Amino acid sequence: MSDRFLEFTQTAFGKQLSGLLGLPQPPRLRRADGAYAEQPLARRSVLIGTAPHAELAGAMVASLAAAGAELFIAPDHTGIAPLKEAAHGLGVALKGEPSGESFAPEALVFDASGIESAEGLRTLFDFLQPRVARLARNGRVLVLTRPPSSLDDIGQRTAAAALSGFTRSLSKEIGRKGSTVNLVQVRRGGEDNLAGTLRFFLSEHSAFVAGQVLQVGAGEGAPATFGSPLAGKLALVTGAARGIGASIAQTLAREGAQVIGMDRPQEEGALGETMSRIGGRGLALDVSAKDAGERIRSECGPLDVIVHNAGVTRDKMLRNMPPHLWDMVLDINLGSIVRINDKLMQDDGFKPGARVVCISSIGGIAGNPGQTNYGATKAGIIGYVDALAPAFAQRGGAINAVAPGFIETQMTAAMPLMTREVGRRLNSLSQGGLPIDIAEAVTFFSSAHSAGVNGQTLRVCGQSFIGA
Ligand code: NAP
């Protein structure tokens, strides 16, 4: 469904009127117009800085340069020495930040590792405060740090929490320009895996991801090349006939995967159409069928990727909830995911290095009245991926979840007008996301671009104020 208000505010009259009335003016987001490029940041100006005792300068400079970014440093910046040293060692050219107001960097990236006190946060302020107003529209701010190394380290834990509060607040300030702020915590040993995560957050592939924290750790190494990350991979997507699932199937195919789309037998016609558009294969099978795991194993063979997208809502206040609606939602949204994965894990249904992506919801984080069944399943998914992460790490793979916010689909088009408008506007970007936004995050988790990311849930919600 198109967002008519957004379109209206893009016109001269709409802009003037919405300004006069103090209404939101949602920015037009710049989304990726195709597959991942080998150098998605080519010719993009990225201004970088570090805290005095930062540890990630080398990984940051190497990842950005390999992604094609044009790197700038501020001549008066206190953290300039580690950057120059890292760049010198890597043979990367750093340019001085041009003086004057006309320089509008497309990204600001700051290595905040080593900050362990309130005073230490001042270096982050000093770097970003004079520059944030000059960030280009649809720009990116990315803060890198370490997760606390010990539960007993009060300084590290305080600083980590402070950085998350800082990034989430700044993201709410600059969202009206279509810009986002995110925080990446790099575990020790995860430096070589930073490259793919950095490409995701700094490119148009993450247009609707704002105010989030993601951890990158050691584990399966980053890919040698970044184009066509799913070439030769076999991926199954449940609920693929329409909506978000169809977009996921299409985006995985865009990156080279051979896709099998699965949906209920009643949807066979729609599924066939979607699959023929993307050169994929259809499997008419209900996820809640007791033999779904066996049939997937026998009809598809071992998988590289499975995306558990199929999901339903059957909203009722708990006092009015009949047991069959409780059972149905619990079984489709959660029970079937556990059963299918168990079966595939038992019967060699996953290839080595396989990746599993589950679709959760911000409804599972905040809870919604009338959604005790749905909220339980979507929160259950978050616990499930966390619990299963070590088992997948042992196989060289990963399991993660994506939690969509308000996404423009048939489901949200059916909402009453006012509820829909509230759901759409109450986020940092003042608009609903598109199915492609979820598909991009799923594609990131389905490929080695997300090497070192395991057991996590990424909200793709434009930093929704509901469920924040
Ligand atoms: P959708 O438009 O209703 O599409 C879901 C697809 O899954 C449909 O094709 C549906 O087929 C299929 N499906 C349902 N039950 C199935 C089953 N038992 N076996 C196989 N396929 C089944 O939903 P959507 O908006 O794209 O949502 C996709 C996922 O994102 C869901 O898990 C949802 O909870 C989650 N999500 C969506 C939003 C949003 O704003 N749209 C927000 C948060 C989370 P039928 O048409 O036959 O039912």
Coordinates of C-alpha atoms and ligand atoms in Angstrom, one line a residue:
M1 CA 0.0 0.0 0.0
S2 CA 1.5 3.4 -0.9
D3 CA 2.0 6.1 1.7
R4 CA 0.0 8.9 0.2
F5 CA 0.9 11.3 3.0
L6 CA 4.7 10.8 2.3
E7 CA 4.1 11.5 -1.4
F8 CA 2.0 14.6 -0.6
T9 CA 4.7 16.0 1.7
Q10 CA 7.3 15.6 -1.1
T11 CA 5.4 18.2 -3.2
A12 CA 6.1 22.0 -2.7
F13 CA 2.5 22.6 -1.5
G14 CA 2.5 19.5 0.7
K15 CA 5.8 20.5 2.3
Q16 CA 4.6 24.0 3.0
L17 CA 1.2 22.9 4.4
S18 CA 2.6 20.2 6.6
G19 CA 5.3 22.6 7.9
L20 CA 2.6 25.2 8.7
L21 CA 0.5 22.6 10.6
G22 CA 3.5 21.1 12.3
L23 CA 2.9 17.7 10.8
P24 CA 5.7 15.2 10.2
Q25 CA 7.6 15.4 6.9
P26 CA 8.7 11.9 6.3
P27 CA 11.9 11.8 4.2
R28 CA 12.1 9.7 1.1
L29 CA 14.5 6.9 2.0
R30 CA 17.3 5.9 -0.3
R31 CA 17.1 2.1 -0.7
A32 CA 19.4 -0.3 -2.6
D33 CA 18.5 -0.5 -6.3
G34 CA 20.1 -3.9 -6.8
A35 CA 22.4 -6.6 -5.6
Y36 CA 25.3 -6.0 -3.3
A37 CA 28.2 -4.3 -5.1
E38 CA 31.7 -5.5 -4.4
Q39 CA 32.4 -1.9 -3.2
P40 CA 29.0 -0.5 -2.0
L41 CA 30.7 2.6 -0.5
A42 CA 32.6 3.5 -3.7
R43 CA 33.1 7.3 -3.9
R44 CA 31.3 7.8 -0.6
S45 CA 32.9 10.3 1.7
V46 CA 33.3 8.8 5.2
L47 CA 34.7 10.9 8.1
I48 CA 36.4 8.7 10.7
G49 CA 37.5 9.3 14.2
T50 CA 38.6 7.3 17.3
A51 CA 38.7 7.6 21.1
P52 CA 42.2 7.9 22.6
H53 CA 42.6 4.3 23.6
A54 CA 40.6 2.8 20.7
E55 CA 41.4 -0.7 19.5
L56 CA 39.4 -1.0 16.3
A57 CA 41.1 1.6 14.1
G58 CA 42.9 -1.0 12.0
A59 CA 39.7 -3.1 11.3
M60 CA 37.7 0.0 10.7
V61 CA 40.1 1.6 8.2
A62 CA 40.7 -1.8 6.4
S63 CA 36.9 -2.6 6.1
L64 CA 36.0 0.9 4.9
A65 CA 38.8 1.1 2.3
A66 CA 38.0 -2.3 1.0
A67 CA 34.3 -1.2 0.6
G68 CA 35.5 1.6 -1.6
A69 CA 35.0 4.5 0.8
E70 CA 36.9 7.8 0.5
L71 CA 38.3 8.3 4.0
F72 CA 38.6 11.7 5.7
I73 CA 40.1 12.6 9.1
A74 CA 39.7 15.8 11.0
P75 CA 43.1 17.5 11.4
D76 CA 42.3 18.7 14.9
H77 CA 40.9 15.4 16.1
T78 CA 42.7 13.9 19.2
G79 CA 42.4 10.3 17.9
I80 CA 44.2 11.0 14.7
A81 CA 47.4 9.1 15.5
P82 CA 46.0 5.5 15.6
L83 CA 44.1 6.2 12.4
K84 CA 47.2 7.4 10.6
E85 CA 49.2 4.5 11.8
A86 CA 46.5 2.0 10.7
A87 CA 46.2 3.6 7.3
H88 CA 49.9 3.7 6.8
G89 CA 50.2 0.0 7.6
L90 CA 47.5 -0.8 5.2
G91 CA 48.6 1.5 2.4
V92 CA 45.3 3.4 2.6
A93 CA 45.1 7.1 1.8
L94 CA 43.5 9.4 4.3
K95 CA 42.3 12.9 3.3
G96 CA 42.1 15.9 5.5
E97 CA 38.6 17.0 6.3
P98 CA 37.9 20.0 4.0
S99 CA 37.2 23.2 5.9
G100 CA 33.9 25.1 5.4
E101 CA 30.2 24.2 5.4
S102 CA 30.1 22.7 1.9
F103 CA 31.7 19.3 2.9
A104 CA 28.7 17.0 3.7
P105 CA 30.1 13.5 4.5
E106 CA 27.8 10.6 3.7
A107 CA 28.9 8.8 6.9
L108 CA 30.5 9.5 10.2
V109 CA 32.2 6.5 11.8
F110 CA 33.7 6.6 15.3
D111 CA 35.7 4.0 17.1
A112 CA 34.6 4.4 20.7
S113 CA 36.3 1.3 22.1
G114 CA 38.4 2.1 25.1
I115 CA 35.9 4.6 26.5
E116 CA 35.3 3.5 30.1
S117 CA 34.1 6.6 31.9
A118 CA 31.7 9.6 31.7
E119 CA 34.7 11.8 30.9
G120 CA 35.8 9.5 28.1
L121 CA 32.5 10.0 26.3
R122 CA 33.5 13.6 25.7
T123 CA 35.7 12.5 22.7
L124 CA 32.6 11.1 21.0
F125 CA 30.8 14.4 21.6
D126 CA 33.8 16.4 20.3
F127 CA 33.9 14.3 17.1
L128 CA 30.1 14.3 16.3
Q129 CA 28.7 17.5 17.7
P130 CA 30.3 19.9 15.2
R131 CA 29.7 17.6 12.2
V132 CA 26.3 16.0 12.6
A133 CA 24.4 18.9 11.1
R134 CA 26.6 18.6 7.9
L135 CA 25.9 14.9 7.4
A136 CA 24.3 14.3 4.0
R137 CA 20.6 13.3 3.7
N138 CA 20.1 9.6 4.1
G139 CA 23.5 9.6 5.9
R140 CA 24.8 7.1 8.4
V141 CA 26.4 7.4 11.8
L142 CA 28.0 4.2 13.0
V143 CA 29.7 3.9 16.4
L144 CA 32.0 1.0 17.0
T145 CA 32.9 -0.3 20.5
R146 CA 33.7 -3.4 22.5
P147 CA 31.1 -5.2 24.5
P148 CA 32.0 -5.2 28.2
S149 CA 34.7 -7.9 28.8
S150 CA 33.5 -8.8 32.3
L151 CA 30.3 -8.5 34.3
D152 CA 32.4 -7.0 37.1
D153 CA 33.8 -4.1 35.1
I154 CA 31.7 -1.2 36.1
G155 CA 33.4 1.3 33.9
Q156 CA 33.0 -0.8 30.7
R157 CA 29.4 -1.7 31.5
T158 CA 28.4 1.9 32.2
A159 CA 30.1 3.1 29.1
A160 CA 28.5 0.4 26.9
A161 CA 25.0 1.4 28.2
A162 CA 25.8 5.1 27.8
L163 CA 26.9 4.5 24.1
S164 CA 23.6 2.7 23.4
G165 CA 21.6 5.6 25.0
F166 CA 23.6 8.1 23.0
T167 CA 23.2 6.4 19.6
R168 CA 19.5 5.8 20.1
S169 CA 18.9 9.4 21.0
L170 CA 21.0 10.8 18.1
S171 CA 19.1 8.5 15.8
K172 CA 15.8 10.1 16.8
E173 CA 17.3 13.5 16.1
I174 CA 18.5 12.8 12.6
G175 CA 15.9 10.4 11.3
R176 CA 13.9 13.2 9.8
K177 CA 16.6 13.5 7.2
G178 CA 16.4 9.8 6.4
S179 CA 19.7 9.3 8.3
T180 CA 20.3 6.5 10.9
V181 CA 22.6 5.9 13.8
N182 CA 23.5 2.3 14.9
L183 CA 26.0 0.8 17.3
V184 CA 28.2 -2.2 16.6
Q185 CA 30.0 -4.0 19.5
V186 CA 33.0 -6.0 18.2
R187 CA 34.1 -8.8 20.4
R188 CA 37.8 -9.7 20.7
G189 CA 38.6 -11.9 17.8
G190 CA 35.7 -10.5 15.7
E191 CA 37.7 -7.7 14.0
D192 CA 38.1 -9.7 10.7
N193 CA 34.3 -10.1 10.6
L194 CA 33.5 -6.4 10.8
A195 CA 33.7 -5.8 7.1
G196 CA 30.3 -7.3 6.1
T197 CA 28.4 -5.8 9.0
L198 CA 29.9 -2.4 8.3
R199 CA 28.8 -2.6 4.6
F200 CA 25.3 -3.5 5.7
F201 CA 24.9 -0.6 8.2
L202 CA 26.6 2.0 6.0
S203 CA 24.8 1.2 2.7
E204 CA 21.2 1.5 1.4
H205 CA 20.7 -2.1 2.3
S206 CA 19.9 -1.0 5.9
A207 CA 17.6 2.0 5.0
F208 CA 15.0 1.2 7.7
V209 CA 17.4 0.0 10.5
A210 CA 17.8 2.8 13.0
G211 CA 18.9 3.0 16.7
Q212 CA 20.0 -0.7 16.9
V213 CA 22.9 -2.5 18.6
L214 CA 24.5 -5.5 17.0
Q215 CA 27.4 -7.7 18.2
V216 CA 30.1 -9.1 15.9
G217 CA 32.2 -11.9 17.3
A218 CA 34.8 -14.4 16.2
G219 CA 33.7 -17.4 14.2
E220 CA 33.3 -18.3 10.5
G221 CA 35.6 -15.8 8.6
A222 CA 34.4 -13.0 6.5
P223 CA 34.1 -13.7 2.8
A224 CA 37.0 -12.9 0.4
T225 CA 34.6 -11.2 -1.9
F226 CA 31.3 -9.5 -1.2
G227 CA 29.4 -9.6 -4.6
S228 CA 26.7 -12.4 -5.1
P229 CA 27.1 -13.6 -1.5
L230 CA 24.5 -16.4 -2.0
A231 CA 25.7 -17.8 -5.3
G232 CA 25.3 -21.5 -5.3
K233 CA 23.3 -21.6 -2.0
L234 CA 20.0 -23.4 -1.6
A235 CA 17.5 -21.4 0.4
L236 CA 14.0 -22.2 1.6
V237 CA 11.6 -19.4 2.6
T238 CA 8.3 -20.2 4.4
G239 CA 5.2 -18.1 3.8
A240 CA 6.7 -17.0 0.4
A241 CA 3.6 -16.6 -1.6
R242 CA 3.1 -12.9 -0.8
G243 CA 4.0 -10.0 1.5
I244 CA 7.4 -10.1 3.3
G245 CA 8.1 -13.7 2.4
A246 CA 7.8 -13.0 -1.3
S247 CA 10.2 -10.1 -1.0
I248 CA 12.6 -12.2 1.0
A249 CA 12.6 -14.9 -1.7
Q250 CA 13.2 -12.4 -4.4
T251 CA 16.0 -10.7 -2.5
L252 CA 17.8 -14.0 -1.8
A253 CA 17.5 -14.8 -5.5
R254 CA 18.9 -11.4 -6.4
E255 CA 22.1 -12.3 -4.4
G256 CA 22.4 -15.6 -6.3
A257 CA 20.5 -18.1 -4.2
Q258 CA 18.5 -20.9 -5.7
V259 CA 15.2 -20.4 -3.8
I260 CA 12.4 -22.8 -2.8
G261 CA 9.3 -20.9 -1.7
M262 CA 7.0 -22.7 0.7
D263 CA 3.4 -21.8 1.5
R264 CA 0.1 -23.4 2.4
P265 CA -1.5 -25.6 -0.3
Q266 CA -4.4 -23.0 -0.6
E267 CA -1.8 -20.5 -1.8
E268 CA -0.3 -22.7 -4.5
G269 CA -1.4 -20.4 -7.4
A270 CA 0.0 -17.2 -5.8
L271 CA 3.2 -19.1 -4.8
G272 CA 3.6 -20.4 -8.3
E273 CA 3.4 -16.9 -9.7
T274 CA 5.9 -15.5 -7.2
M275 CA 8.4 -18.3 -7.8
S276 CA 8.2 -18.1 -11.6
R277 CA 9.0 -14.4 -11.3
I278 CA 12.2 -15.1 -9.5
G279 CA 13.2 -18.4 -11.1
G280 CA 12.5 -20.3 -7.9
R281 CA 10.6 -23.5 -7.0
G282 CA 7.4 -23.8 -5.1
L283 CA 6.6 -26.3 -2.3
A284 CA 2.9 -26.4 -1.2
L285 CA 3.2 -27.4 2.4
D286 CA 1.8 -26.1 5.6
V287 CA 4.5 -25.3 8.2
S288 CA 2.3 -26.8 10.9
A289 CA 1.9 -30.2 9.2
K290 CA 3.4 -32.7 11.6
D291 CA 5.6 -34.1 8.9
A292 CA 6.8 -30.7 7.5
G293 CA 10.4 -31.3 8.6
E294 CA 10.5 -34.7 6.9
R295 CA 9.0 -33.4 3.7
I296 CA 11.3 -30.4 3.5
R297 CA 14.3 -32.8 4.0
S298 CA 13.1 -35.3 1.4
E299 CA 11.9 -32.8 -1.2
C300 CA 14.6 -30.2 -1.0
G301 CA 17.7 -31.9 0.2
P302 CA 20.2 -30.3 2.6
L303 CA 19.7 -26.5 2.9
D304 CA 22.2 -23.7 3.2
V305 CA 19.6 -21.2 4.4
I306 CA 16.1 -21.5 5.9
V307 CA 14.0 -18.4 6.6
H308 CA 11.1 -19.1 9.0
N309 CA 8.8 -16.2 7.8
A310 CA 5.3 -17.8 7.8
G311 CA 3.3 -16.2 10.6
V312 CA -0.3 -15.4 11.5
T313 CA -2.1 -13.1 13.9
R314 CA -5.4 -14.0 15.6
D315 CA -5.9 -11.1 18.0
K316 CA -8.3 -11.2 21.0
M317 CA -8.0 -10.0 24.5
L318 CA -6.9 -12.9 26.7
R319 CA -10.3 -12.9 28.5
N320 CA -12.0 -13.6 25.1
M321 CA -9.3 -15.8 23.5
P322 CA -10.7 -19.2 22.6
P323 CA -8.2 -22.1 23.1
H324 CA -8.1 -23.0 19.4
L325 CA -6.8 -19.5 18.4
W326 CA -4.2 -19.7 21.1
D327 CA -3.1 -23.1 19.9
M328 CA -3.1 -22.1 16.2
V329 CA -0.9 -19.0 16.6
L330 CA 1.5 -20.8 19.0
D331 CA 1.9 -23.7 16.6
I332 CA 2.3 -21.8 13.3
N333 CA 4.5 -19.0 14.6
L334 CA 6.7 -21.0 17.1
G335 CA 6.0 -24.7 17.5
S336 CA 6.5 -25.4 13.8
I337 CA 9.9 -23.6 13.7
V338 CA 11.2 -25.6 16.5
R339 CA 9.9 -28.9 15.0
I340 CA 11.3 -28.2 11.5
N341 CA 14.7 -27.1 12.8
D342 CA 14.9 -30.2 15.1
K343 CA 14.2 -32.5 12.3
L344 CA 16.6 -30.8 9.9
M345 CA 19.3 -30.9 12.6
Q346 CA 18.8 -34.6 13.3
D347 CA 18.6 -35.7 9.7
D348 CA 21.5 -33.7 8.1
G349 CA 19.0 -31.3 6.6
F350 CA 21.5 -28.4 7.0
K351 CA 24.7 -28.1 5.0
P352 CA 27.8 -27.2 7.0
G353 CA 27.8 -23.4 7.6
A354 CA 24.0 -23.3 7.3
R355 CA 22.2 -20.1 8.3
V356 CA 18.7 -19.9 9.9
V357 CA 16.7 -16.7 10.1
C358 CA 13.5 -16.4 12.0
I359 CA 11.0 -13.6 11.7
S360 CA 10.0 -12.2 15.1
S361 CA 8.2 -8.8 15.6
I362 CA 8.5 -5.7 17.8
G363 CA 5.2 -7.0 19.1
G364 CA 7.3 -9.7 20.8
I365 CA 9.5 -7.0 22.4
A366 CA 6.9 -4.5 23.6
G367 CA 3.8 -6.6 23.8
N368 CA 0.4 -5.4 22.4
P369 CA -3.0 -5.7 23.9
G370 CA -5.0 -8.5 22.2
Q371 CA -1.7 -10.2 21.2
T372 CA -0.8 -12.5 24.1
N373 CA -0.6 -15.4 21.7
Y374 CA 1.3 -13.5 19.0
G375 CA 3.5 -11.7 21.5
A376 CA 4.4 -15.0 23.2
T377 CA 5.5 -16.6 19.9
K378 CA 7.5 -13.6 18.7
A379 CA 9.3 -13.2 22.0
G380 CA 9.8 -16.9 22.1
I381 CA 11.7 -16.7 18.8
I382 CA 14.1 -14.2 20.4
G383 CA 14.9 -16.6 23.2
Y384 CA 15.0 -19.5 20.8
V385 CA 17.7 -18.0 18.5
D386 CA 19.8 -17.0 21.5
A387 CA 19.6 -20.5 23.0
L388 CA 20.3 -22.3 19.7
A389 CA 23.2 -20.1 18.6
P390 CA 26.0 -22.3 20.1
A391 CA 24.6 -25.4 18.3
F392 CA 24.8 -23.5 14.9
A393 CA 28.2 -22.0 15.7
Q394 CA 29.5 -25.6 16.2
R395 CA 28.5 -26.3 12.6
G396 CA 30.1 -23.1 11.3
G397 CA 26.7 -21.4 10.8
A398 CA 24.4 -19.1 12.6
I399 CA 20.8 -18.5 13.7
N400 CA 19.4 -15.0 14.1
A401 CA 16.1 -13.2 14.0
V402 CA 14.7 -10.1 12.4
A403 CA 12.0 -8.2 14.3
P404 CA 9.9 -6.1 11.9
G405 CA 8.1 -3.0 13.0
F406 CA 5.3 -1.5 10.9
I407 CA 5.7 -2.8 7.4
E408 CA 3.4 -2.0 4.4
T409 CA 1.8 -5.3 3.6
Q410 CA -1.8 -6.6 3.2
M411 CA -1.7 -7.3 7.0
T412 CA -1.2 -3.6 7.9
A413 CA -3.3 -2.3 5.0
A414 CA -6.3 -4.0 6.7
M415 CA -5.8 -1.9 9.9
P416 CA -8.3 0.9 10.7
L417 CA -7.1 4.2 9.3
M418 CA -6.1 5.9 12.5
T419 CA -4.3 2.8 13.9
R420 CA -2.4 2.5 10.7
E421 CA -1.4 6.2 10.6
V422 CA -0.2 6.0 14.2
G423 CA 1.8 2.7 13.6
R424 CA 3.3 4.3 10.5
R425 CA 4.4 7.6 11.8
L426 CA 5.6 6.7 15.3
N427 CA 9.2 6.0 14.5
S428 CA 12.4 8.0 13.9
L429 CA 11.8 8.0 10.1
S430 CA 8.0 8.8 10.3
Q431 CA 7.0 6.1 7.9
G432 CA 6.3 2.4 7.5
G433 CA 8.9 0.1 6.2
L434 CA 8.6 -1.9 3.0
P435 CA 8.9 -5.7 2.7
I436 CA 12.3 -5.1 1.0
D437 CA 13.6 -3.6 4.2
I438 CA 13.0 -6.9 6.0
A439 CA 14.3 -8.9 3.1
E440 CA 17.6 -6.9 3.1
A441 CA 18.1 -7.7 6.8
V442 CA 17.3 -11.4 6.2
T443 CA 19.7 -11.5 3.3
F444 CA 22.4 -10.0 5.5
F445 CA 21.8 -12.8 8.1
S446 CA 21.6 -15.4 5.3
S447 CA 25.0 -14.7 3.9
A448 CA 28.6 -14.6 5.2
H449 CA 28.3 -10.8 5.2
S450 CA 27.0 -11.3 8.8
A451 CA 30.0 -13.6 9.8
G452 CA 30.4 -13.5 13.5
V453 CA 26.8 -12.5 14.2
N454 CA 24.9 -15.3 15.9
G455 CA 21.9 -15.6 18.3
Q456 CA 20.8 -12.0 17.8
T457 CA 17.6 -10.2 17.0
L458 CA 17.8 -7.1 14.8
R459 CA 14.8 -4.8 14.9
V460 CA 14.0 -3.4 11.4
C461 CA 11.4 -0.8 12.5
G462 CA 12.8 2.7 11.7
Q463 CA 13.4 2.8 15.5
S464 CA 9.7 2.5 16.3
F465 CA 8.6 4.4 19.4
I466 CA 6.2 1.6 20.1
G467 CA 8.2 -1.3 21.4
A468 CA 11.3 0.8 21.9
Ligands
NAP1 P1 1.2 -12.1 5.3 O1 1.1 -11.0 4.2 O2 0.0 -12.6 6.0 O3 2.0 -13.3 4.6 C1 2.3 -14.5 5.4 C2 2.4 -15.6 4.4 O4 2.6 -16.8 5.2 C3 1.1 -15.8 3.6 O5 1.4 -16.2 2.3 C4 0.5 -16.9 4.4 O6 -0.5 -17.7 3.7 C5 1.7 -17.8 4.8 N1 1.3 -18.7 5.9 C6 0.5 -18.5 6.9 N2 0.3 -19.6 7.6 C7 1.1 -20.5 7.0 C8 1.3 -21.9 7.3 N3 0.7 -22.5 8.3 N4 2.1 -22.6 6.5 C9 2.7 -22.0 5.4 N5 2.5 -20.7 5.1 C10 1.7 -20.0 5.9 O7 2.2 -11.6 6.4 P2 3.4 -10.6 6.4 O8 3.0 -9.3 6.8 O9 4.2 -10.7 5.1 O10 4.3 -11.2 7.6 C11 5.4 -12.1 7.4 C12 6.0 -12.3 8.7 O11 6.4 -11.1 9.3 C13 5.1 -13.0 9.8 O12 5.8 -13.9 10.6 C14 4.7 -11.8 10.6 O13 4.3 -12.2 11.9 C15 5.9 -10.9 10.6 N6 5.7 -9.5 10.9 C16 5.0 -8.7 10.0 C17 4.8 -7.3 10.3 C18 4.1 -6.4 9.3 O14 4.0 -5.2 9.6 N7 3.6 -6.8 8.2 C19 5.3 -6.8 11.5 C20 6.0 -7.7 12.3 C21 6.2 -9.0 12.0 P3 -2.1 -17.5 3.8 O15 -2.3 -16.2 3.0 O16 -2.7 -18.7 3.3 O17 -2.3 -17.3 5.3

